[in-house]
Amino acid sequence: MILVLKQDITREHIDALCETLESRYKVKTNPIYGKEQTIVGLVGDTSRVPEEEISNFDSVERVVKVQEPFKRANRKFHPDNTVLNVNGVEIGGQKVVLCAGPCAVENQQMITEIAAGVKEAGAVLLRGGAFKPRTSPYAFQGLRAEGLHYLKEARDCTGLPIVSEITNPSQIDLFMEYVDIIQVGARNMQNFELLKELGRHKRPILLKRGFSNSINELLMSAEYIMSEGNPNVILCERGIRTFETATRNTLDLSAIPVLKAKTHLPVFVDPSHASGFASYVEPLALAAIAVGADGLEIEVHNCPKCALSDGPQQLLPEQFAGLVKKARAVAESIGRSL
Amino acid sequence: MILVLKQDITREHIDALCETLESRYKVKTNPIYGKEQTIVGLVGDTSRVPEEEISNFDSVERVVKVQEPFKRANRKFHPDNTVLNVNGVEIGGQKVVLCAGPCAVENQQMITEIAAGVKEAGAVLLRGGAFKPRTSPYAFQGLRAEGLHYLKEARDCTGLPIVSEITNPSQIDLFMEYVDIIQVGARNMQNFELLKELGRHKRPILLKRGFSNSINELLMSAEYIMSEGNPNVILCERGIRTFETATRNTLDLSAIPVLKAKTHLPVFVDPSHASGFASYVEPLALAAIAVGADGLEIEVHNCPKCALSDGPQQLLPEQFAGLVKKARAVAESIGRSL
Amino acid sequence: MILVLKQDITREHIDALCETLESRYKVKTNPIYGKEQTIVGLVGDTSRVPEEEISNFDSVERVVKVQEPFKRANRKFHPDNTVLNVNGVEIGGQKVVLCAGPCAVENQQMITEIAAGVKEAGAVLLRGGAFKPRTSPYAFQGLRAEGLHYLKEARDCTGLPIVSEITNPSQIDLFMEYVDIIQVGARNMQNFELLKELGRHKRPILLKRGFSNSINELLMSAEYIMSEGNPNVILCERGIRTFETATRNTLDLSAIPVLKAKTHLPVFVDPSHASGFASYVEPLALAAIAVGADGLEIEVHNCPKCALSDGPQQLLPEQFAGLVKKARAVAESIGRSL
Amino acid sequence: MILVLKQDITREHIDALCETLESRYKVKTNPIYGKEQTIVGLVGDTSRVPEEEISNFDSVERVVKVQEPFKRANRKFHPDNTVLNVNGVEIGGQKVVLCAGPCAVENQQMITEIAAGVKEAGAVLLRGGAFKPRTSPYAFQGLRAEGLHYLKEARDCTGLPIVSEITNPSQIDLFMEYVDIIQVGARNMQNFELLKELGRHKRPILLKRGFSNSINELLMSAEYIMSEGNPNVILCERGIRTFETATRNTLDLSAIPVLKAKTHLPVFVDPSHASGFASYVEPLALAAIAVGADGLEIEVHNCPKCALSDGPQQLLPEQFAGLVKKARAVAESIGRSL
């Protein structure tokens, strides 16, 4: 941690500041007296030095952090990739993982049919929303507990582990009973009460990046879950909000190599929510594999036209099967497989 | 609602589409046959026509909504300003309302002292965080229930109604007991489970705009609360996330006249969180009044240097008193008062 | 074009408006009388109806455009891909084109060496900046005319056609003499005086997207060049400005399938400027090919450490050669070649 | 300037690095050996140490700049406000300056009429576009030299100094003859060739912030003009591009106090372009004065409905007169005048 001091600070002030810092936070200080500006380097365990408090001192112009604020998710302290095993599906390893299914579970028949379809095409995880966070209170809000029940039946038929989104800490018992990977949606990425609760169990969490959250904030939210004791976190890029309106969000594929450098956690990409249009899903899915994603989450519906939510971005099972074929070729071209 | 059809659609397809729309959604259709493109206008109660479903039809290129998706918050259906009365404090009327207090309640003495200070300076509402959503799990998380208790004592001493932030639907009974205006923070603006729960009571809600949410999304979140039966919503602009890093967020003051045109609800501005620096709070507070805000939420601390959170942006009580003096002059220059 | 009228407009006003529109702009009007709102569809050649003028009429709430404002760049009117031939290099065809070279030409020896290196590795176009637009007036501004001269010598040695950036309409004679593809940089994408001048020649233009310009604005800038008579335009995505700071810009790879759907022009991607870090260039280059780019522009320097500009993002020739090998595999996996 | 070194660097490498830095750049180095990371502070004249080159060294993880990269525009080296005198109009002093006029000069009569109207209402500068940069090549491009001639006649009638936008370095002689304050539009803020040319004269420049440029970039563009010898620069905030679409751009009023702290140059605000709607211009103009702007640039047209460009955002002269009355009251409430 480095303190940049204000320009007009006297030598006496600097000495007093250093004394305070050393005694209060048990760190060593190293002032560097510049012609126009003096800086003070702090050495030792600075993870507990409160940046905000320090930046408030009269003599301090600003504080520069040298180390990253996340520990458990940091690749520096855990160089090897984290590989999860969910009912036999390896996540974060050599294989690229395909997770597919409808935006929302609408009834038992549709989810069972879609599950069979995406399994045959090559998916190894089944997604489906039971609790739906919707911008409008007048839109379809999901089948809730009933939807989880249908998902479980689809798993019984196909063997595919289930991914579904939680929206309230009060739902946690239900999710522990039914769901193999609990998804935290973009809008809840900084619902810290929910993250802390999920950290108290070991169930794998698929943590989606908020559409306006930085990569560092995503890692800090993973840190919330991990610091409570749950190391099983999968990150997911799903598009960020920018000025561009031709796609629903701007898929930030640069985030994948950045995340792979900063953290050991597996990283997924969701091209369906990012683009908002079915016709862009396939090229973005291929790009996601080429850029290094460990998995894809793709929306598939047996009748997108009659879907109760997010119709325009969902693929038909046969379109998904076509995508898988191309995805396999791209994965192999970079030395991975599906 | 207007449907723009694809270019190569035949007359027969158009007729069939219109028939389907009329029978399924009980609306009247009006096709306009253009040289290059045909459009179909829908007339009647289109609020229940599912846009996503329609936009998925083979022959439809895109759907243009003519009416706004929010009803209860809409000024068109409620031309007069909503004016709330919270323990004698009128919100949304001729007077500009000042709400002040620390970012977080840290102990009993500090909140009582600050409450007395801001009241003397001219504040009519007391703010203070008990449950703190923080980006880092290692940062101070608030005194929680104990903090609400201290706030209540500060209200007993000063008579100032209390504003405090809720972060989990499970806290609602506690908040109903202690808090006069329940704040929903920026990160929870689309925590729809929380909004629905808050809609089931009549306690006034101060709903802060998410730092990456549009004005329309803010109104839709107000609609969530109002559609459950609680009409007592105050909106609050607190800065949006942009590429600019000189301030913590970019305070979107244009949003105030836009909101005043679209909705009858009172609109506040929080210049403290938006700027992140105490020295910018006063000019932005004056601008907020000049642009038409009904109230300000300002962070005041008796020792910003020792604050456990958000120190750099908090004002000293005497700085706040100076701000109030200038704010009064600006309010009077536009025909309002404090 | 559709006009949404204000709510309180009388039938007489609507009739008068329609008469005015029909006589002034020679279009046919089709009013649709809704319960709450009336809309008027305009049929005929609406490309000359001034949207701004119309939206200013008292009775008009807003104008909705049904057709896209670009014509010559529009795939609707030119379904086949445009394929350019630049000194034997086909751009926009089956092959993915690699353009490589240093950010700036620094002296004759370096550009000749790099040209030989990138050619051997697989590049078919040579890039190099002679006129450098830099944020700081104190930074290296390029060798200017001397730099173009060195580029020409490098072309004489290697046969690689040259790509270099123009920054002022006054340089055009110089560029016509020396440069095979004239690059318009991101900061000049809306320098309309420059675009019009470039439209008056037939020399191919590589038009880079401004870091804060929408896809539609990029197409409108292409339209500027094309409407003056030059159809030889190549578009290039190079990252947009967002709130994320982990990379210099956010590479918008979704823009590639969007552009390929909207226009027949070739589309390149520049992963070097977008990311700002050499280590992210390779994965983003592979993703760009997978998502459908027709070419890549990549910065290569024989000593990035001593580069006078943009050092951190430039690859060594041997790193570039490694990238080409992987790029070839990805291109083949999607049915293209290098 | 501070260098954060990579984690695994040996003491020998650090010593070698410091030697290189000291001999090559004539600065003093101060290494601070931390437990996990070592940093090196550079002391002396670091303005000529090339950040990019340094950040490219093998042992360097990143470079942190302590000092701002702009000198001539920096308030630290020029604490007093710059006050310009343009034909008797003081800019940057105690009075808030009003500049008004149409988006584009359309003919002689209209500009003379509007000039008389805005002067009577209280404007002291006349704006009017002769060279118009437009997104579409099919839109009205301005009367060019003829427009400047009409502006000059309007100045002869009213005595109001003229503000008009330049779009090409080749127009400079024309502008030196006709225009009192040369405006550089948002799209040309980083047209460095144009800035350098303008720096070679002493004519005052009104430099508008690019809609996607940071405050620091705006100051660097001012530095371009000033470093060539022209100290007469006025900055102007006119809205930045964000995800919000309810207004054309998001007016960044926080930029005003930030700029006033960082630079001694006068700062204007243009609420017309920022909002894009006439009804939002007045509240934003009042807020701009309250937040500390030294001047306003406001579009006024005698018939916005028939305007050839930007009609929806232009005020009628009588609306402008109403605005001026309120603006005067707000200016006086903060101790300034019009």
PDB file of C-alpha atoms in Angstrom, chain A residues 52-53 55-56 58 69 71-72 133-138 141 144 167-169 171 187-188 190-193 196 211-214 217 220 223-224 227 241 304-305 308-312, chain B residues 52-53 55-56 58 69 71-72 133-138 141 144 167-169 171 187-188 190-193 196 211-214 217 220 223-224 227 241 304-305 308-312:
ATOM      1  CA  GLU A  52     -10.852   4.445   3.600  1.00  0.00           C
ATOM      2  CA  GLU A  53      -9.670   5.502   7.019  1.00  0.00           C
ATOM      3  CA  SER A  55      -7.317   8.112   2.727  1.00  0.00           C
ATOM      4  CA  ASN A  56      -9.115  10.427   5.102  1.00  0.00           C
ATOM      5  CA  ASP A  58      -5.379  15.332   6.396  1.00  0.00           C
ATOM      6  CA  PRO A  69      -8.131  -7.307  -2.216  1.00  0.00           C
ATOM      7  CA  LYS A  71      -7.268 -13.794  -1.321  1.00  0.00           C
ATOM      8  CA  ARG A  72      -9.087 -17.117  -1.588  1.00  0.00           C
ATOM      9  CA  PRO A 133     -36.390 -12.165 -11.451  1.00  0.00           C
ATOM     10  CA  ARG A 134     -38.212 -10.037 -14.038  1.00  0.00           C
ATOM     11  CA  THR A 135     -37.957  -6.285 -14.651  1.00  0.00           C
ATOM     12  CA  SER A 136     -41.740  -5.960 -14.808  1.00  0.00           C
ATOM     13  CA  PRO A 137     -44.034  -7.097 -11.970  1.00  0.00           C
ATOM     14  CA  TYR A 138     -46.572  -7.982 -14.643  1.00  0.00           C
ATOM     15  CA  GLN A 141     -42.423 -14.907 -12.364  1.00  0.00           C
ATOM     16  CA  ARG A 144     -41.162 -21.525  -8.065  1.00  0.00           C
ATOM     17  CA  THR A 167     -33.357 -15.247  -5.567  1.00  0.00           C
ATOM     18  CA  ASN A 168     -33.879 -15.098  -1.793  1.00  0.00           C
ATOM     19  CA  PRO A 169     -31.910 -16.486   1.176  1.00  0.00           C
ATOM     20  CA  GLN A 171     -35.186 -20.467  -0.474  1.00  0.00           C
ATOM     21  CA  ARG A 187     -28.927  -8.878 -10.489  1.00  0.00           C
ATOM     22  CA  ASN A 188     -28.001 -10.647  -7.244  1.00  0.00           C
ATOM     23  CA  GLN A 190     -23.960  -8.081  -4.944  1.00  0.00           C
ATOM     24  CA  ASN A 191     -26.818  -9.400  -2.800  1.00  0.00           C
ATOM     25  CA  PHE A 192     -24.302  -9.969  -0.039  1.00  0.00           C
ATOM     26  CA  GLU A 193     -26.844 -11.455   2.397  1.00  0.00           C
ATOM     27  CA  LYS A 196     -22.987 -15.149   2.803  1.00  0.00           C
ATOM     28  CA  PHE A 211     -24.237  -6.498 -15.947  1.00  0.00           C
ATOM     29  CA  SER A 212     -22.533  -3.464 -14.556  1.00  0.00           C
ATOM     30  CA  ASN A 213     -19.973  -4.999 -12.254  1.00  0.00           C
ATOM     31  CA  SER A 214     -16.253  -4.977 -12.813  1.00  0.00           C
ATOM     32  CA  GLU A 217     -16.171  -6.888  -8.037  1.00  0.00           C
ATOM     33  CA  MET A 220     -14.915  -9.949  -4.459  1.00  0.00           C
ATOM     34  CA  GLU A 223     -14.628 -14.025  -2.056  1.00  0.00           C
ATOM     35  CA  TYR A 224     -17.827 -13.453  -0.024  1.00  0.00           C
ATOM     36  CA  SER A 227     -14.634 -16.573   2.951  1.00  0.00           C
ATOM     37  CA  ARG A 241     -24.203  -2.816 -20.007  1.00  0.00           C
ATOM     38  CA  PRO A 304     -39.083 -20.390 -28.546  1.00  0.00           C
ATOM     39  CA  LYS A 305     -42.116 -18.729 -30.113  1.00  0.00           C
ATOM     40  CA  LEU A 308     -43.056 -17.370 -21.478  1.00  0.00           C
ATOM     41  CA  SER A 309     -39.768 -15.476 -21.148  1.00  0.00           C
ATOM     42  CA  ASP A 310     -36.729 -14.554 -23.221  1.00  0.00           C
ATOM     43  CA  GLY A 311     -38.086 -16.222 -26.351  1.00  0.00           C
ATOM     44  CA  PRO A 312     -35.980 -14.362 -28.922  1.00  0.00           C
TER      45      PRO A 312
ATOM     46  CA  GLU B  52     -41.540 -11.348 -26.272  1.00  0.00           C
ATOM     47  CA  GLU B  53     -43.967 -13.879 -27.610  1.00  0.00           C
ATOM     48  CA  SER B  55     -41.480 -10.660 -31.405  1.00  0.00           C
ATOM     49  CA  ASN B  56     -40.845 -14.353 -31.862  1.00  0.00           C
ATOM     50  CA  ASP B  58     -41.753 -15.793 -37.934  1.00  0.00           C
ATOM     51  CA  PRO B  69     -44.892  -0.314 -19.214  1.00  0.00           C
ATOM     52  CA  LYS B  71     -48.975   2.296 -14.736  1.00  0.00           C
ATOM     53  CA  ARG B  72     -49.218   3.159 -11.045  1.00  0.00           C
ATOM     54  CA  PRO B 133     -23.810  -4.030   1.954  1.00  0.00           C
ATOM     55  CA  ARG B 134     -20.046  -3.842   1.305  1.00  0.00           C
ATOM     56  CA  THR B 135     -18.076  -4.921  -1.756  1.00  0.00           C
ATOM     57  CA  SER B 136     -15.498  -6.701   0.410  1.00  0.00           C
ATOM     58  CA  PRO B 137     -16.421  -9.424   2.922  1.00  0.00           C
ATOM     59  CA  TYR B 138     -13.554  -8.136   5.061  1.00  0.00           C
ATOM     60  CA  GLN B 141     -20.752  -4.869   7.855  1.00  0.00           C
ATOM     61  CA  ARG B 144     -27.319  -4.617  12.386  1.00  0.00           C
ATOM     62  CA  THR B 167     -30.838  -5.767   2.770  1.00  0.00           C
ATOM     63  CA  ASN B 168     -32.869  -8.960   3.244  1.00  0.00           C
ATOM     64  CA  PRO B 169     -36.617  -9.715   3.233  1.00  0.00           C
ATOM     65  CA  GLN B 171     -35.383  -8.166   8.274  1.00  0.00           C
ATOM     66  CA  ARG B 187     -27.495  -2.816  -5.248  1.00  0.00           C
ATOM     67  CA  ASN B 188     -30.948  -4.085  -4.282  1.00  0.00           C
ATOM     68  CA  GLN B 190     -33.739  -5.136  -8.684  1.00  0.00           C
ATOM     69  CA  ASN B 191     -33.955  -7.504  -5.713  1.00  0.00           C
ATOM     70  CA  PHE B 192     -37.528  -8.208  -6.698  1.00  0.00           C
ATOM     71  CA  GLU B 193     -38.215 -10.572  -3.785  1.00  0.00           C
ATOM     72  CA  LYS B 196     -42.548  -7.463  -3.389  1.00  0.00           C
ATOM     73  CA  PHE B 211     -25.803   2.466 -10.439  1.00  0.00           C
ATOM     74  CA  SER B 212     -26.354   0.815 -13.768  1.00  0.00           C
ATOM     75  CA  ASN B 213     -30.106   0.921 -14.069  1.00  0.00           C
ATOM     76  CA  SER B 214     -32.024   3.045 -16.491  1.00  0.00           C
ATOM     77  CA  GLU B 217     -36.014   0.291 -14.769  1.00  0.00           C
ATOM     78  CA  MET B 220     -40.478  -0.522 -13.002  1.00  0.00           C
ATOM     79  CA  GLU B 223     -44.076  -0.399  -9.910  1.00  0.00           C
ATOM     80  CA  TYR B 224     -43.148  -3.680  -8.163  1.00  0.00           C
ATOM     81  CA  SER B 227     -48.444  -3.105  -7.619  1.00  0.00           C
ATOM     82  CA  ARG B 241     -21.538   3.940 -13.522  1.00  0.00           C
ATOM     83  CA  PRO B 304     -15.012  11.519   8.878  1.00  0.00           C
ATOM     84  CA  LYS B 305     -11.364  10.574   9.446  1.00  0.00           C
ATOM     85  CA  LEU B 308     -15.684   2.922   9.554  1.00  0.00           C
ATOM     86  CA  SER B 309     -17.057   3.327   6.029  1.00  0.00           C
ATOM     87  CA  ASP B 310     -17.188   5.898   3.247  1.00  0.00           C
ATOM     88  CA  GLY B 311     -15.115   8.425   5.187  1.00  0.00           C
ATOM     89  CA  PRO B 312     -13.924  10.514   2.249  1.00  0.00           C
TER      90      PRO B 312
END
